[in-house]
Amino acid sequence: MIIVFALLALGVLVGANWYLWRRLFRDTTRSAGPARRAGAALIAGGWALAVGALVAERAGVPFWLQQVLAWPGFLWLALSVYLLLAVVAGEIVRPLLRRFLERRARTVAAAPADAEPVPAGVAATRAPAAEGARAPDRAPEPAHPGAPPEDAPAPGPSRRLFVSRVVAGAAATAAVGTVGYGTYGVLRGPRVKRVTVPLAKLPRAAHGYRIAVVSDIHLGPVLGRDFAQKVVDTINSTQPDIVAVVGDLVDGSVKNLGPAAAPLRQLRAPSYFVTGNHEYFSGAEQWIEEVRRLGLHPLENARTELPYFDLAGVNDIAGESEGQGPDFGRALGDRDTARACVLLAHQPVQIHEAVRHHVDLQLSGHTHGGQLWPGNFLAAAANPTVAGLERYGDTQLYVSRGAGAWGPPTRVGAPSDITVIELAATRA
């Protein structure tokens, strides 16, 4: 079954890229030549870099090689998505543009002989004088074979070729602009989002207590130390009471990314950490020790009693493969349920266990808000909440879109954020 799905996915991928090549290169050129070959090389080379970047990250190749492959490879992944979407959207525009040009050509052909001269740009789209006749794809034959007519214009592109070039150019411009702006949005750093969450069990003295929630920083071959510094500076600027780092801090080993994570030492408020699924791809035990060395407090299926509420954390589901999965009983089983409880759990799907253990608020990440539209629809199919605050019985769930990005350093329709949760006592 896995082989069947793999072959099906490969067939879809090959078909989609052949369609891209056809619309962007074959349909925009008169005949086979350097442009078509360059297009095939661009698409094939882009995917070779993308696959290479993905394999290099998981295989643990030298970090410098991961960095060389990551930028072009991951950006091609994002660009190919929006090229495909733009070209598909162009199928709607294509017949409308051809119809407009045909009508314009008929109007010009039906104009009186002493009418204003036809602009050169319209000459390529002129149709025969007969009403309703369709414009030929090539210039008319001269009256005497072998002798070109006097003042004959240079042959221009056919209407079909002209439309293909316009649509392909617009699609490429839209895709490059979308990916460029989405990449700029990630590299400039996350913006601060503020959310007020009322908790019935919170004492009045804790009204206005602030938790800075940051998830999915994804330090790796693309986002490095400079990005981590932006995240830390942004968190410190909000002056929170505590910081919650809710998983997927890194994509790589402590050896390669320890220096990139070093700015975390500058967090001014007490900071707590739970693992995400990507920590288990990168050496979770080593990273737990590293964040502890940097001054963060790992919550490995554990709980700490803060002055106004309990703060608990559970390991990510991915840890089950290493015997380090989430243990809600260990983290929450013997607590005083009269106190408010805030749980750090990387994946939103862990909300169901949180409800069973009478957690008041769960803080999660993992979804990236979909990261690349229309990925939000896929994220919604796999998670109870994609982004924002929702209630499940007596438990509230807040899901951050995350501060960084995995794969392409690009976000479209899902801006990165650091969320300041302000707790409100309903009795205040």
Coordinates of C-alpha atoms in Angstrom, one line a residue:
M1 CA 0.0 0.0 0.0
I2 CA 2.8 2.4 0.9
I3 CA 4.4 1.7 -2.5
V4 CA 1.1 2.5 -4.3
F5 CA 0.8 5.8 -2.5
A6 CA 4.4 6.6 -3.2
L7 CA 4.0 5.9 -6.9
L8 CA 0.7 7.9 -6.9
A9 CA 2.4 10.9 -5.3
L10 CA 5.4 10.6 -7.7
G11 CA 3.0 10.6 -10.6
V12 CA 1.1 13.7 -9.4
L13 CA 4.4 15.5 -8.8
V14 CA 5.8 14.6 -12.3
G15 CA 2.4 15.6 -13.9
A16 CA 2.3 18.9 -12.1
N17 CA 5.8 19.8 -13.1
W18 CA 5.2 18.8 -16.7
Y19 CA 2.2 21.1 -16.7
L20 CA 4.2 23.9 -15.3
W21 CA 6.9 23.4 -18.0
R22 CA 4.3 23.3 -20.7
R23 CA 2.5 26.5 -19.7
L24 CA 5.6 28.5 -18.7
F25 CA 8.0 27.4 -21.5
R26 CA 6.6 25.3 -24.2
D27 CA 3.4 27.4 -24.8
T28 CA 5.4 30.6 -24.7
T29 CA 7.9 29.7 -27.4
R30 CA 7.5 29.2 -31.1
S31 CA 9.5 26.0 -31.3
A32 CA 12.0 23.7 -29.5
G33 CA 15.1 25.6 -28.5
P34 CA 17.3 26.9 -25.7
A35 CA 14.3 28.4 -23.8
R36 CA 12.5 25.1 -23.5
R37 CA 15.6 23.3 -22.4
A38 CA 16.5 26.0 -19.9
G39 CA 12.9 25.7 -18.4
A40 CA 13.3 21.9 -18.1
A41 CA 16.7 22.4 -16.4
L42 CA 15.3 25.0 -14.0
I43 CA 12.4 22.9 -12.8
A44 CA 14.4 19.6 -12.6
G45 CA 17.3 21.4 -10.9
G46 CA 15.0 23.1 -8.4
W47 CA 13.5 19.8 -7.3
A48 CA 16.9 18.2 -7.1
L49 CA 18.0 21.0 -4.7
A50 CA 14.7 20.7 -2.7
V51 CA 15.0 16.9 -2.3
G52 CA 18.7 17.3 -1.5
A53 CA 17.9 19.9 1.2
L54 CA 15.3 17.6 2.8
V55 CA 17.6 14.5 2.7
A56 CA 20.6 16.5 4.0
E57 CA 18.7 17.8 7.0
R58 CA 17.6 14.3 8.1
A59 CA 20.8 12.4 7.1
G60 CA 23.1 14.6 9.2
V61 CA 25.4 15.6 6.3
P62 CA 28.0 18.4 7.1
F63 CA 26.2 21.5 8.3
W64 CA 27.8 23.7 5.6
L65 CA 26.3 21.5 2.9
Q66 CA 22.9 21.7 4.6
Q67 CA 23.2 25.5 4.5
V68 CA 24.2 25.5 0.8
L69 CA 21.2 23.3 -0.2
A70 CA 18.6 24.8 2.2
W71 CA 18.2 28.3 0.8
P72 CA 17.6 27.5 -2.9
G73 CA 16.0 24.1 -2.3
F74 CA 13.4 25.2 0.3
L75 CA 12.6 28.4 -1.6
W76 CA 12.0 26.4 -4.7
L77 CA 9.4 24.3 -2.7
A78 CA 7.5 27.5 -1.9
L79 CA 7.9 29.0 -5.4
S80 CA 6.7 25.8 -7.1
V81 CA 3.5 25.8 -5.0
Y82 CA 2.6 29.4 -6.0
L83 CA 3.7 29.0 -9.6
L84 CA 1.3 26.0 -9.9
L85 CA -1.5 27.9 -8.2
A86 CA -0.9 31.0 -10.4
V87 CA -0.8 29.0 -13.6
V88 CA -4.0 27.1 -12.7
A89 CA -5.7 30.5 -12.0
G90 CA -4.4 31.6 -15.4
E91 CA -6.6 29.0 -17.0
I92 CA -9.6 31.2 -16.1
V93 CA -8.0 34.3 -17.5
R94 CA -6.7 32.7 -20.7
P95 CA -10.0 32.3 -22.6
L96 CA -11.3 35.7 -21.4
L97 CA -8.2 37.4 -22.7
R98 CA -8.4 35.7 -26.1
R99 CA -12.1 36.6 -26.4
F100 CA -11.2 40.2 -25.6
L101 CA -8.5 40.3 -28.2
E102 CA -10.8 38.7 -30.8
R103 CA -13.5 41.3 -30.2
R104 CA -11.0 44.1 -30.4
A105 CA -9.7 42.8 -33.7
R106 CA -13.2 42.5 -35.2
T107 CA -13.9 46.0 -34.1
V108 CA -10.7 47.3 -35.7
A109 CA -11.3 45.3 -38.9
A110 CA -14.9 46.7 -39.3
A111 CA -13.7 50.3 -38.9
P112 CA -14.0 52.6 -42.0
A113 CA -10.9 52.8 -44.2
D114 CA -10.3 56.5 -43.3
A115 CA -10.4 55.7 -39.6
E116 CA -7.4 56.4 -37.4
P117 CA -4.3 54.3 -38.1
V118 CA -4.2 51.1 -36.0
P119 CA -1.5 51.1 -33.3
A120 CA 1.4 48.8 -34.0
G121 CA 0.6 46.8 -30.8
V122 CA -2.8 45.9 -32.2
A123 CA -1.6 44.8 -35.6
A124 CA -0.7 41.3 -34.3
T125 CA -4.3 40.7 -33.2
R126 CA -6.1 41.9 -36.4
A127 CA -8.7 39.6 -37.9
P128 CA -10.1 39.4 -41.4
A129 CA -12.6 42.0 -42.4
A130 CA -15.4 39.5 -42.6
E131 CA -17.7 39.8 -39.5
G132 CA -17.1 37.0 -37.1
A133 CA -14.1 35.6 -38.9
R134 CA -11.2 34.5 -36.7
A135 CA -7.8 36.1 -37.0
P136 CA -5.2 34.0 -38.7
D137 CA -2.2 32.8 -36.7
R138 CA 0.2 34.0 -39.4
A139 CA 0.5 37.0 -41.8
P140 CA -1.5 36.7 -45.1
E141 CA 0.3 35.4 -48.2
P142 CA 1.5 38.2 -50.7
A143 CA -0.5 38.7 -53.8
H144 CA 2.3 37.4 -56.0
P145 CA 4.2 34.4 -54.5
G146 CA 7.8 35.0 -53.9
A147 CA 7.4 38.8 -53.7
P148 CA 6.7 40.4 -50.3
P149 CA 4.0 43.1 -50.4
E150 CA 5.0 46.7 -50.1
D151 CA 5.2 48.1 -46.5
A152 CA 4.4 44.5 -45.1
P153 CA 4.8 44.5 -41.2
A154 CA 7.2 42.1 -39.6
P155 CA 5.3 38.9 -38.6
G156 CA 4.3 39.1 -34.9
P157 CA 3.3 36.4 -32.5
S158 CA 0.0 34.7 -33.0
R159 CA -2.8 35.5 -30.7
R160 CA -2.5 32.2 -28.9
L161 CA 1.3 32.8 -28.3
F162 CA 0.7 36.3 -27.2
V163 CA -1.9 35.2 -24.6
S164 CA 0.3 32.4 -23.3
R165 CA 3.2 34.9 -22.8
V166 CA 1.0 37.3 -21.0
V167 CA -0.5 34.7 -18.7
A168 CA 2.9 33.0 -18.0
G169 CA 4.5 36.3 -17.2
A170 CA 1.7 37.3 -14.9
A171 CA 1.8 33.9 -13.1
A172 CA 5.6 34.1 -12.6
T173 CA 5.4 37.7 -11.3
A174 CA 2.7 36.8 -8.9
A175 CA 4.5 33.7 -7.6
V176 CA 7.8 35.4 -7.1
G177 CA 6.2 38.4 -5.5
T178 CA 4.2 36.2 -3.1
V179 CA 7.2 34.1 -2.0
G180 CA 9.4 37.2 -1.8
Y181 CA 7.0 39.0 0.5
G182 CA 6.3 35.9 2.6
T183 CA 10.1 35.3 3.1
Y184 CA 10.6 38.9 4.1
G185 CA 7.8 38.5 6.7
V186 CA 9.7 35.6 8.3
L187 CA 13.2 37.1 8.2
R188 CA 12.1 40.4 9.7
G189 CA 11.1 38.5 12.9
P190 CA 7.7 37.7 14.5
R191 CA 5.3 40.3 15.6
V192 CA 3.7 40.5 19.0
K193 CA 0.1 39.3 19.5
R194 CA -1.8 40.0 22.7
V195 CA -4.7 37.8 23.9
T196 CA -6.6 38.0 27.2
V197 CA -7.7 34.6 28.7
P198 CA -10.1 34.6 31.6
L199 CA -9.6 31.8 34.2
A200 CA -12.2 31.1 36.8
K201 CA -9.8 29.6 39.3
L202 CA -7.2 32.4 39.0
P203 CA -6.9 34.4 42.2
R204 CA -7.5 38.2 42.0
A205 CA -3.9 38.9 42.8
A206 CA -2.8 37.2 39.5
H207 CA -5.1 39.4 37.3
G208 CA -3.0 40.6 34.4
Y209 CA -0.3 38.0 34.8
R210 CA 1.5 37.7 31.4
I211 CA 2.9 34.6 29.7
A212 CA 5.0 35.1 26.5
V213 CA 4.3 32.1 24.3
V214 CA 6.7 31.2 21.6
S215 CA 6.7 28.1 19.5
D216 CA 8.2 26.6 16.3
I217 CA 11.3 28.8 16.1
H218 CA 13.0 26.2 14.0
L219 CA 16.6 27.2 14.2
G220 CA 18.4 25.3 11.5
P221 CA 20.4 25.8 8.3
V222 CA 18.3 28.8 7.2
L223 CA 17.2 30.5 10.5
G224 CA 20.2 30.9 12.7
R225 CA 21.7 33.0 15.6
D226 CA 20.5 36.4 14.2
F227 CA 16.9 35.1 14.0
A228 CA 17.1 33.7 17.6
Q229 CA 18.4 37.1 18.7
K230 CA 15.3 38.8 17.1
V231 CA 13.0 36.4 18.9
V232 CA 14.7 37.0 22.3
D233 CA 14.7 40.7 21.9
T234 CA 11.0 40.7 21.0
I235 CA 10.1 38.6 24.0
N236 CA 12.1 40.7 26.4
S237 CA 10.4 43.9 25.0
T238 CA 7.0 42.6 26.2
Q239 CA 8.2 42.3 29.8
P240 CA 6.4 39.0 30.6
D241 CA 6.1 37.4 34.0
I242 CA 7.2 34.0 32.4
V243 CA 8.2 32.7 29.0
A244 CA 6.8 29.4 27.6
V245 CA 8.8 27.9 24.8
V246 CA 6.4 25.3 23.4
G247 CA 8.5 23.0 21.2
D248 CA 10.2 22.8 17.8
L249 CA 13.0 25.0 18.8
V250 CA 15.5 23.5 16.4
D251 CA 16.1 21.4 13.3
G252 CA 19.5 20.0 13.9
S253 CA 22.0 18.8 16.5
V254 CA 23.4 20.7 19.5
K255 CA 26.8 20.5 17.8
N256 CA 25.6 22.4 14.8
L257 CA 23.0 24.7 16.3
G258 CA 24.2 25.3 19.9
P259 CA 25.7 28.7 19.0
A260 CA 22.5 29.6 17.2
A261 CA 20.4 29.0 20.3
A262 CA 22.8 30.8 22.6
P263 CA 20.8 34.1 22.7
L264 CA 18.1 32.2 24.7
R265 CA 20.4 32.8 27.7
Q266 CA 19.4 36.5 27.5
L267 CA 15.7 35.8 28.3
R268 CA 15.0 38.0 31.4
A269 CA 11.9 36.3 32.7
P270 CA 11.8 32.7 34.1
S271 CA 11.5 30.5 31.0
Y272 CA 10.0 27.0 30.6
F273 CA 10.5 24.5 27.7
V274 CA 8.7 21.5 26.4
T275 CA 9.8 19.3 23.5
G276 CA 8.2 19.3 20.0
N277 CA 8.3 16.6 17.4
H278 CA 11.4 18.2 15.7
E279 CA 13.4 17.9 18.9
Y280 CA 13.1 14.1 18.5
F281 CA 14.6 14.4 15.0
S282 CA 17.5 16.4 16.4
G283 CA 18.5 14.6 19.7
A284 CA 15.9 15.5 22.3
E285 CA 18.0 14.5 25.3
Q286 CA 21.0 16.6 24.3
W287 CA 18.7 19.6 23.6
I288 CA 17.0 19.3 26.9
E289 CA 20.4 19.5 28.6
E290 CA 21.4 22.4 26.4
V291 CA 18.3 24.5 27.1
R292 CA 18.8 23.8 30.8
R293 CA 22.4 25.1 30.5
L294 CA 21.0 28.2 28.8
G295 CA 18.8 28.9 31.8
L296 CA 15.5 27.5 30.7
H297 CA 13.5 25.0 32.8
P298 CA 12.5 21.9 30.9
L299 CA 9.2 20.4 31.9
E300 CA 9.5 16.7 31.0
N301 CA 6.1 15.4 32.0
A302 CA 6.4 17.5 35.1
R303 CA 4.7 20.3 37.0
T304 CA 5.9 23.3 39.0
E305 CA 3.7 25.2 41.4
L306 CA 3.9 29.0 40.7
P307 CA 2.5 31.5 43.3
Y308 CA -0.8 31.8 41.5
F309 CA -1.3 28.6 39.4
D310 CA 0.3 25.4 38.5
L311 CA 2.4 25.3 35.3
A312 CA 2.8 21.8 33.8
G313 CA 4.4 20.4 30.7
V314 CA 4.3 17.1 28.7
N315 CA 6.6 15.7 26.2
D316 CA 5.6 15.6 22.5
I317 CA 3.8 12.6 21.0
A318 CA 6.9 12.0 18.8
G319 CA 8.8 11.0 21.9
E320 CA 6.8 7.8 22.2
S321 CA 9.1 6.1 19.6
E322 CA 11.9 6.7 22.1
G323 CA 10.0 5.7 25.2
Q324 CA 9.7 9.4 26.1
G325 CA 6.1 10.2 25.2
P326 CA 3.7 12.4 27.0
D327 CA 2.6 11.2 30.5
F328 CA -0.3 13.3 31.7
G329 CA -0.8 11.3 34.8
R330 CA 2.8 12.0 36.0
A331 CA 2.5 15.7 35.1
L332 CA -1.1 16.3 36.5
G333 CA -2.3 13.3 38.4
D334 CA -1.7 14.4 42.0
R335 CA -2.3 18.2 41.7
D336 CA -4.7 20.3 43.7
T337 CA -7.6 20.8 41.2
A338 CA -8.8 23.8 43.1
R339 CA -5.8 25.7 41.7
A340 CA -5.7 27.0 38.1
C341 CA -3.5 24.9 35.8
V342 CA -1.7 26.0 32.6
L343 CA -0.3 23.2 30.5
L344 CA 2.4 23.4 27.9
A345 CA 1.9 20.8 25.1
H346 CA 3.4 21.2 21.7
Q347 CA 0.6 19.6 19.6
P348 CA -3.1 20.8 19.8
V349 CA -4.3 17.2 19.5
Q350 CA -3.2 16.8 23.1
I351 CA -6.1 18.9 24.2
H352 CA -8.3 15.8 24.8
E353 CA -6.1 14.5 27.5
A354 CA -5.9 18.0 29.0
V355 CA -9.7 18.1 29.2
R356 CA -9.7 14.7 31.0
H357 CA -7.2 16.1 33.5
H358 CA -9.1 19.3 34.2
V359 CA -6.5 21.6 32.8
D360 CA -7.7 25.2 32.6
L361 CA -5.5 26.4 29.7
Q362 CA -3.3 24.5 27.2
L363 CA -0.7 26.4 25.2
S364 CA 0.4 24.8 22.0
G365 CA 2.0 25.4 18.6
H366 CA 3.0 22.9 15.9
T367 CA 0.5 24.0 13.1
H368 CA 2.3 27.1 12.0
G369 CA -1.2 28.3 11.1
G370 CA -0.7 26.4 7.9
Q371 CA 2.4 28.4 7.0
L372 CA 1.7 28.4 3.3
W373 CA -1.8 29.1 2.1
P374 CA -3.8 26.8 1.3
G375 CA -1.9 24.7 3.8
N376 CA -4.2 26.0 6.5
F377 CA -6.9 23.6 5.2
L378 CA -4.6 20.6 5.6
A379 CA -3.6 21.8 9.1
A380 CA -7.3 22.1 10.0
A381 CA -7.9 18.5 8.9
A382 CA -5.2 17.3 11.3
N383 CA -5.6 19.5 14.3
P384 CA -8.6 20.5 16.4
T385 CA -7.5 24.2 16.3
V386 CA -5.1 25.7 13.7
A387 CA -4.5 29.0 15.4
G388 CA -6.0 31.2 18.1
L389 CA -8.1 30.6 21.2
E390 CA -10.9 28.0 21.5
R391 CA -12.8 26.3 24.3
Y392 CA -13.1 22.6 24.8
G393 CA -15.5 22.0 27.7
D394 CA -14.0 23.7 30.7
T395 CA -10.5 23.8 29.1
Q396 CA -9.3 26.6 26.8
L397 CA -6.7 25.9 24.1
Y398 CA -4.5 28.6 22.6
V399 CA -2.5 27.7 19.5
S400 CA 0.4 30.0 18.3
R401 CA 1.3 30.2 14.7
G402 CA 4.9 30.1 15.7
A403 CA 7.8 32.4 15.4
G404 CA 9.8 30.8 12.6
A405 CA 9.2 28.4 9.7
W406 CA 10.0 24.9 8.7
G407 CA 11.4 24.2 5.2
P408 CA 10.8 27.3 3.2
P409 CA 11.6 30.4 5.3
T410 CA 8.3 31.7 4.0
R411 CA 4.8 32.3 5.3
V412 CA 1.7 33.2 3.3
G413 CA -1.6 33.9 5.0
A414 CA -0.2 32.8 8.4
P415 CA 2.1 35.5 9.8
S416 CA 4.5 34.5 12.5
D417 CA 3.9 35.6 16.1
I418 CA 5.0 35.7 19.7
T419 CA 1.8 35.8 21.8
V420 CA 1.5 37.5 25.2
I421 CA -1.3 35.7 27.1
E422 CA -2.7 38.0 29.7
L423 CA -4.5 35.9 32.4
A424 CA -7.7 37.5 33.8
A425 CA -9.3 36.5 37.1
T426 CA -13.0 36.3 36.5
R427 CA -13.5 37.3 40.2
A428 CA -11.5 40.5 39.7

